[in-house]
Short mmCIF file of C-alpha atoms in Angstrom, two decimals:
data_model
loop_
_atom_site.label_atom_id
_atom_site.label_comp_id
_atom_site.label_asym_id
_atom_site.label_seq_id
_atom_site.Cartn_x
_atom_site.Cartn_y
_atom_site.Cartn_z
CA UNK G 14 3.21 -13.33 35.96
CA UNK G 15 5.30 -10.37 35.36
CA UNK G 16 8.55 -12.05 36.11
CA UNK G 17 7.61 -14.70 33.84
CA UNK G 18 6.48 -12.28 30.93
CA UNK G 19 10.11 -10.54 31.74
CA UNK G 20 11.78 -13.64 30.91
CA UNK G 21 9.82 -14.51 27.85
CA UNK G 22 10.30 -11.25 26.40
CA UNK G 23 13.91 -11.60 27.31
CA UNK G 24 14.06 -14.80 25.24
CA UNK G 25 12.77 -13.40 22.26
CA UNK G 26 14.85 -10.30 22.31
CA UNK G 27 18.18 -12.74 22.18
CA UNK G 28 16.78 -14.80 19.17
CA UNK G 29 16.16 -11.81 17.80
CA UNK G 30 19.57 -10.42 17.88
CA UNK G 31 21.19 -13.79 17.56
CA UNK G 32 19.05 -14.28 13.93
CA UNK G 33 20.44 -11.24 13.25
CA UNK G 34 23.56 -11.46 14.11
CA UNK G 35 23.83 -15.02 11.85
CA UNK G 36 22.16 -13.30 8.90
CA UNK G 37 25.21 -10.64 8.97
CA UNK G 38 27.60 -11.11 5.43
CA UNK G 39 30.74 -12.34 6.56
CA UNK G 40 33.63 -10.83 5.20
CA UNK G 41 34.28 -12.00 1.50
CA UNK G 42 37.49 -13.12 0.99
CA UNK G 43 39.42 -10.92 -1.38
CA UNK G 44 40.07 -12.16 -4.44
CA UNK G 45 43.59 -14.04 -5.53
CA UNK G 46 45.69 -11.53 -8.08
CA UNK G 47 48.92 -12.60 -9.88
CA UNK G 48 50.63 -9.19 -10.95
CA UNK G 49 53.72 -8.99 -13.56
CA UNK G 50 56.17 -6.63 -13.51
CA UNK G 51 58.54 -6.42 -16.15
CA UNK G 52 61.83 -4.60 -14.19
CA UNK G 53 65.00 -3.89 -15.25
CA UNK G 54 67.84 -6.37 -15.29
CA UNK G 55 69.63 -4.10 -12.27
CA UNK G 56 66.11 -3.88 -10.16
CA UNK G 57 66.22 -7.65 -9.94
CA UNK G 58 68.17 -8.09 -6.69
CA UNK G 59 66.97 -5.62 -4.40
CA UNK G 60 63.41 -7.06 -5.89
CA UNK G 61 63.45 -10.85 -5.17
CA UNK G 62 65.44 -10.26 -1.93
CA UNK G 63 63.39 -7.76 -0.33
CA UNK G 64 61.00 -5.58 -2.03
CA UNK G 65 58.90 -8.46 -3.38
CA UNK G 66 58.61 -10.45 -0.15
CA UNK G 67 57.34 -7.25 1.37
CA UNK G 68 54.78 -6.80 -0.75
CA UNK G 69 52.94 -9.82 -0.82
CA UNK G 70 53.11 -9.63 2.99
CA UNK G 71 51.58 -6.35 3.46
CA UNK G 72 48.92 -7.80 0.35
CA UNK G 73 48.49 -11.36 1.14
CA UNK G 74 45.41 -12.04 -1.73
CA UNK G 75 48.92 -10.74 -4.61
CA UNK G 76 51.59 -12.56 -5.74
CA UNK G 77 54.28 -10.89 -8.03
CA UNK G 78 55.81 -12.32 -10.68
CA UNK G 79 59.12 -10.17 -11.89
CA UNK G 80 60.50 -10.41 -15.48
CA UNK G 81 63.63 -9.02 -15.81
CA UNK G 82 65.86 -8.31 -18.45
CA UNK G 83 67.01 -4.69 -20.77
CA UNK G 84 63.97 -1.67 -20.76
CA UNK G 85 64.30 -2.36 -24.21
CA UNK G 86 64.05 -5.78 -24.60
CA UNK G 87 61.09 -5.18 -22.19
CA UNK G 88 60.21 -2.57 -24.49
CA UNK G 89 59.39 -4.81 -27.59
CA UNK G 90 57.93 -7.86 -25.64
CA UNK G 91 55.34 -5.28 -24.26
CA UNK G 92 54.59 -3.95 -27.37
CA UNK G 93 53.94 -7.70 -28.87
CA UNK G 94 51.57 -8.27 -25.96
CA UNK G 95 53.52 -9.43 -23.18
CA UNK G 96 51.35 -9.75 -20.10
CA UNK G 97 52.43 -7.51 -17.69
CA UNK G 98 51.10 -5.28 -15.27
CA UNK G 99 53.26 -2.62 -14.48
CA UNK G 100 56.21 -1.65 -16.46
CA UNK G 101 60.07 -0.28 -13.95
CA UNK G 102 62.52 1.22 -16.82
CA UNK G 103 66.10 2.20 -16.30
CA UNK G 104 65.93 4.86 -18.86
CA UNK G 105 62.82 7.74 -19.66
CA UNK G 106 63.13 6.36 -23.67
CA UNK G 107 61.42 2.92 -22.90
CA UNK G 108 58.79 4.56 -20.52
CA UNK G 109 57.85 7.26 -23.05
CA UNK G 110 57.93 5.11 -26.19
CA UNK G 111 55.54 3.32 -24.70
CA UNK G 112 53.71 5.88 -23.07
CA UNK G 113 53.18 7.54 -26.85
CA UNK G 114 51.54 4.16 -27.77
CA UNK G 115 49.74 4.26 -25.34
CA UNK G 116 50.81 0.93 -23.56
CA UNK G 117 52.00 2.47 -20.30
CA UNK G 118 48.84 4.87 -19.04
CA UNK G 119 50.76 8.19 -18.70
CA UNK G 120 48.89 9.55 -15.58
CA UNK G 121 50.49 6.97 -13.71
CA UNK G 122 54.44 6.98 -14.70
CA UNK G 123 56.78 8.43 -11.78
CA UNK G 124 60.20 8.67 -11.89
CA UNK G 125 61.17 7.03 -8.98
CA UNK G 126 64.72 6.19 -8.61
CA UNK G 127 67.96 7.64 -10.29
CA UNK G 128 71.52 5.55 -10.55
CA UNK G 129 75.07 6.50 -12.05
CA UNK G 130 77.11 4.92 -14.59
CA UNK G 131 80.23 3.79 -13.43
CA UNK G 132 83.62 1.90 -15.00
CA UNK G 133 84.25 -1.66 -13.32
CA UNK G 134 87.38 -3.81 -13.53
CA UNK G 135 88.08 -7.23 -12.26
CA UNK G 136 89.65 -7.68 -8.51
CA UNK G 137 92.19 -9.48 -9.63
CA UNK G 138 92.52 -8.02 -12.91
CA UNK G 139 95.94 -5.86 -13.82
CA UNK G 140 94.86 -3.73 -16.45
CA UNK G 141 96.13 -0.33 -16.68
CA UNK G 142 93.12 1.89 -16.98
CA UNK G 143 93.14 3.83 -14.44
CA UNK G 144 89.80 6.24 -15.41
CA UNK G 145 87.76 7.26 -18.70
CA UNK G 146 90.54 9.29 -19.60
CA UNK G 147 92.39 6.38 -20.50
CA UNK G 148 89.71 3.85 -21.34
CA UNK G 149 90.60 3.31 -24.67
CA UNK G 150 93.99 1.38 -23.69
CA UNK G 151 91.81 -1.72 -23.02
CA UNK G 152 91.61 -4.81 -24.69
CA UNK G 153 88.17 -5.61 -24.29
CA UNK G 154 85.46 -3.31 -22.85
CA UNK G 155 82.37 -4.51 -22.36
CA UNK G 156 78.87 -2.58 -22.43
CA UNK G 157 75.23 -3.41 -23.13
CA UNK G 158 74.34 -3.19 -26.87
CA UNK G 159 73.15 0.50 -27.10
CA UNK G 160 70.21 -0.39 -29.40
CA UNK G 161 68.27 -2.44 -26.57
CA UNK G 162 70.23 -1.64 -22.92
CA UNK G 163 69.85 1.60 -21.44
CA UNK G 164 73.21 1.43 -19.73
CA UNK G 165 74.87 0.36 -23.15
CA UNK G 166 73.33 3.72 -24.73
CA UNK G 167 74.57 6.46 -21.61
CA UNK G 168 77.77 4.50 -22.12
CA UNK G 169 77.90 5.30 -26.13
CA UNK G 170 76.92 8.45 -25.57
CA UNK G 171 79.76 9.14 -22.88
CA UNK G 172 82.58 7.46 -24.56
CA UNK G 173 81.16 9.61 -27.44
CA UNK G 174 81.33 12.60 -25.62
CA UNK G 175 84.99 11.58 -24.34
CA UNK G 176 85.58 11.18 -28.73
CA UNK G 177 86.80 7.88 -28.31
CA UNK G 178 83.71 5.95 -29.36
CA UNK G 179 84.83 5.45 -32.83
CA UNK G 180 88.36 4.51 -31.83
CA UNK G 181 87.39 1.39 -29.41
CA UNK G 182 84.56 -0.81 -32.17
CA UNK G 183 86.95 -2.82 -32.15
CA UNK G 184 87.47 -3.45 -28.68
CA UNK G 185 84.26 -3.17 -27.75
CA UNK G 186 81.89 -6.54 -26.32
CA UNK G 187 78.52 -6.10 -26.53
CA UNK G 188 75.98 -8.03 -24.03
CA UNK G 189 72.20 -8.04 -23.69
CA UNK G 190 71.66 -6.61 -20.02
CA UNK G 191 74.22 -5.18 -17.18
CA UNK G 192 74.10 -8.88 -16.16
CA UNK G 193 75.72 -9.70 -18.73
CA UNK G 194 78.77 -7.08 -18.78
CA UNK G 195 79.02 -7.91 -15.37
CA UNK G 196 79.63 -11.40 -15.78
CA UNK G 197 82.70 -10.89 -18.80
CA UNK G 198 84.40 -8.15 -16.25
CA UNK G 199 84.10 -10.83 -13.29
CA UNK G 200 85.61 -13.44 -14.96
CA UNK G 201 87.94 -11.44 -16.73
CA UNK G 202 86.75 -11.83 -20.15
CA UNK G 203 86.60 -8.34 -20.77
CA UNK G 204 89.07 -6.08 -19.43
CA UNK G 205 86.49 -3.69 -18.25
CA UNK G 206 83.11 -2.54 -18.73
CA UNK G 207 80.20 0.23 -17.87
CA UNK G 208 77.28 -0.71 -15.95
CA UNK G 209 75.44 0.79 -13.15
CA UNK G 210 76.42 1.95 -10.17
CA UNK G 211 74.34 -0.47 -8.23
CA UNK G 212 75.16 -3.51 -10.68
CA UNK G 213 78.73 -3.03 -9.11
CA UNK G 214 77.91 -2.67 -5.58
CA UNK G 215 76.33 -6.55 -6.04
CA UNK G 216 79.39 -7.71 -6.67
CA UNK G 217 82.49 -8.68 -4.66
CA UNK G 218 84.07 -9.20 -7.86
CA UNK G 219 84.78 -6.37 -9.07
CA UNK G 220 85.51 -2.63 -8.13
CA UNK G 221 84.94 0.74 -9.45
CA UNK G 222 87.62 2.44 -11.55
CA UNK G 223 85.92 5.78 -11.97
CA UNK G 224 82.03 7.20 -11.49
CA UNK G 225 80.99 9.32 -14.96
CA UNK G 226 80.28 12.42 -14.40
CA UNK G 227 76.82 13.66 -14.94
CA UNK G 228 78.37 16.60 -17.63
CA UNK G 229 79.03 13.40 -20.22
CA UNK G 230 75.49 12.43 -20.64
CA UNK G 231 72.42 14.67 -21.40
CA UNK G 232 70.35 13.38 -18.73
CA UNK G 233 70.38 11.90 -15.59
CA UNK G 234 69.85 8.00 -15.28
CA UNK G 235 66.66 8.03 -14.31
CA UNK G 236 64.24 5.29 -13.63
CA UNK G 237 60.39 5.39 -14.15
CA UNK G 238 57.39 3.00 -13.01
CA UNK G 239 54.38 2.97 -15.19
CA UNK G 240 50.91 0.56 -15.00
CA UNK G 241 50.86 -0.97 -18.47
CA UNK G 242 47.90 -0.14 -20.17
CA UNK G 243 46.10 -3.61 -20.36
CA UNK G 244 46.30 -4.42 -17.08
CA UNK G 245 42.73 -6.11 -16.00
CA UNK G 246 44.04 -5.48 -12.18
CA UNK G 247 44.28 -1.75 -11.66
CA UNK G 248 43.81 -1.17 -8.27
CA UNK G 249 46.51 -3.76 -7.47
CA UNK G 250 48.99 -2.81 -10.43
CA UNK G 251 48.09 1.20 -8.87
CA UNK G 252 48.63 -0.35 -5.24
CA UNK G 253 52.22 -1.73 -6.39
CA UNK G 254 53.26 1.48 -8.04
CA UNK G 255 52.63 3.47 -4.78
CA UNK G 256 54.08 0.56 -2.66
CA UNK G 257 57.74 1.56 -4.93
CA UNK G 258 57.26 5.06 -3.83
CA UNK G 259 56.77 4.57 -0.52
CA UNK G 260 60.00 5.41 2.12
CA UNK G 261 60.15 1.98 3.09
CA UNK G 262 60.40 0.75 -0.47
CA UNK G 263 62.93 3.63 -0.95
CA UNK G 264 64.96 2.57 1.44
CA UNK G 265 65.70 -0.63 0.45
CA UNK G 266 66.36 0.77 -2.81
CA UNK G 267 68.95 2.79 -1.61
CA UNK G 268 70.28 -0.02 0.36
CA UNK G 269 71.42 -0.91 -3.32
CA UNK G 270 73.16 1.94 -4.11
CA UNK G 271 70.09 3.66 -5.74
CA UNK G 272 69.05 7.06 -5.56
CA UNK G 273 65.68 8.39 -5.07
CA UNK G 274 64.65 9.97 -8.63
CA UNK G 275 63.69 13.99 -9.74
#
């Protein structure tokens, strides 16, 4: 009698557990989230190569969708509504123009990466610059408009500095993005031209005349991050943003000839 009171007990002790077991939640899967980030033109390698694919991988419910082009042309889409998520600037103007309209949430902007300006030429080309001392014997120098590409404004305000800016407007070809000035100086239809360090170092093109020195521009070339203000996916924008600050995002970074920022 005992034995069989054992066993009956027993059996209702493992329903028990079992019904409890079964009316457990299961874990929820998390929801799918498409972030945007609108990146500089010169972030766009080392971002669809590497840094992107690492991402989603370490956050398999987020896919990233990069727009790249100039900060400032990013600038003005953002401020007409484009839908982005988190905002990566090559210059502190972009960032903190839209930080004061308070587009980009200013608790969360880091500057994150710094880069140098440097003066390309073509492999094959045969021009005789030899440096920015002698820049303005070019034909054709190529920068990014200064009115929409950060790299186009440290380069007017170096060649400014070096008082030649007014003597080469005539000489000068001005392109959208870096991309762009990287393109004419590759294929030789512009006899030079100032882009980033790291916009060279892509190419096996072209080579570096000279690096400008820091004492020509006011600032370094810094790069910020910053979640755009109408994000409605904060945690994963703020989860991206800390991702780019990490040491194995950094690393990468610096794989293409960045520099971690102040």
């Amino acid at each position: 009698m005992k034995k069989g009171l054992s066993i009956l007990l027993a059996g209702v002790m493992a329903t028990s557990l079992f019904g409890c077991s079964s009316n457990e939640p299961k874990d929820e899967k998390k929801e799918e989230v498409k972030l945007t980030i609108a990146a500089a033109a010169s972030l766009e390698n080392a971002f669809e190569d590497e840094l992107i694919p690492m991402f989603e991988k370490e956050y398999p419910n987020v896919t990233i969708e990069g727009v790249y082009d100039s900060s400032g042309k990013l600038q003005l889409q953002i401020e007409k509504g484009l839908d982005a998520d988190v905002f990566f600037s090559a210059a502190t103007t972009q960032m903190d123009a839209l930080k004061d309209e308070d587009l980009v949430d200013a608790d969360s902007i880091s500057n994150v990466l710094e880069n140098k300006l440097v003066l390309i030429k073509g492999k094959d080309s045969t021009t005789t610059v030899t440096g920015f001392d002698n820049i303005s014997d070019a034909s054709i120098i190529a920068i990014g408009d200064p009115e929409v590409v950060p790299a186009g404004s440290y380069a007017k305000e170096a060649l400014t500095n070096l008082d030649v800016w007014d003597s080469i407007q005539d000489r000068l070809s001005l392109a959208g993005n870096v991309t762009e000035v990287l393109s004419q100086v590759e294929t030789q239809n512009a006899e030079i031209g100032l882009v980033y360090a790291t916009d060279a170092a892509s190419s096996d093109k072209v080579e570096v005349v000279a690096e400008c020195d820091n004492s020509l521009l006011a600032t370094p070339i810094l790069y910020p991050v910053g979640r755009v203000s109408s994000t409605k996916h904060k945690d994963e924008a703020d989860s991206l943003i800390k991702f780019l600050k990490s040491g194995k995002a950094l690393k990468v970074f610096k794989k293409y000839g960045f520099k971690e920022g102040e």
